[in-house]
Amino acid sequence: MIKIMVDSSSDCRKEDNFYDLFIPLTVDIDGECYRAGIDLSSDEFYERLVQTTGFPRTSQPSPEMFSEIFEKARDDGDEIIYFALSSALSGTYQCACMVREMVGYEGIHIIDTLTATHMINLLAQYAKKLIAQGLSATEIVQKCEAAKGKVKVLAGLDTLEYLYRGGRLNRATATVGELAGIKPVITVTEEGKVESIGKGLGVVRSMQFIMNKLDSYDIDTEFPMYSLYSMGEANCIKLEGKLAAAGYNVEKRVQLGSTIGSHIGPGVFAVVFAVK
């Protein structure tokens, strides 16, 4: 049997049935550690995030956690396709590859997605469809490797505070930006890194930047389009209105989890999609 595996950075929900195996990253908030997606929901994470003045730290799964899953697959004769968090953002992919070599089982297929959150969700959903079509694990991996560069996100930030806390901005720049009402737009690059690609003075102009950028792409409707929020859905709902008015079909609204959310904070408004 072919089984789809994700980690908590994917923000996949069990009820969506996009995966069979799940491994959590660990989130440290003020010295308290939680298994993301197990001990701490996304809503609970954001409640803690806005109460602390520190910066949450995320740790990759332990080799022992990977070993337990991989050894069971080997013993059961199952194959695993694991969609790992971008190697540019975490050591999770490298850890999984190391454990696979230790276990010595060729039925473990590990994809460096070079992305995160619900872009991984899109890939896992795509893989599930390919399994239903009867493709082999090797064929599915080949198709997903080709598809991973197509999944995109355009995300507007409502605050600069968390970029400052994470060391991406100095205090002076963050303060001036907040006073000016600057709302950056970020994406995940083809190299798997989170980068700013634009900005707007205020939420409305930032949303317009997102819409203009989205219009420049040739959208692949084989993949669903999601709207994405972190804490507080108001900005996301406004973006959905603009998307609908422009003729885009948003399948559902999904929540950003702790792995990326810790860096960009509440009030996020984003669109997740794929290009041809």
CSV table of C-alpha atoms in Angstrom, one decimal, residues 172-182:
chain,number,residue,atom,x,y,z
A,172,ALA,CA,13.7,51.0,13.6
A,173,THR,CA,12.5,49.6,10.2
A,174,ALA,CA,9.6,47.8,11.8
A,175,THR,CA,8.5,50.8,13.8
A,176,VAL,CA,8.6,53.2,10.8
A,177,GLY,CA,6.8,50.6,8.7
A,178,GLU,CA,4.1,50.2,11.3
A,179,LEU,CA,3.6,53.9,11.6
A,180,ALA,CA,3.4,54.3,7.8
A,181,GLY,CA,0.9,51.4,7.5
A,182,ILE,CA,3.1,49.3,5.3
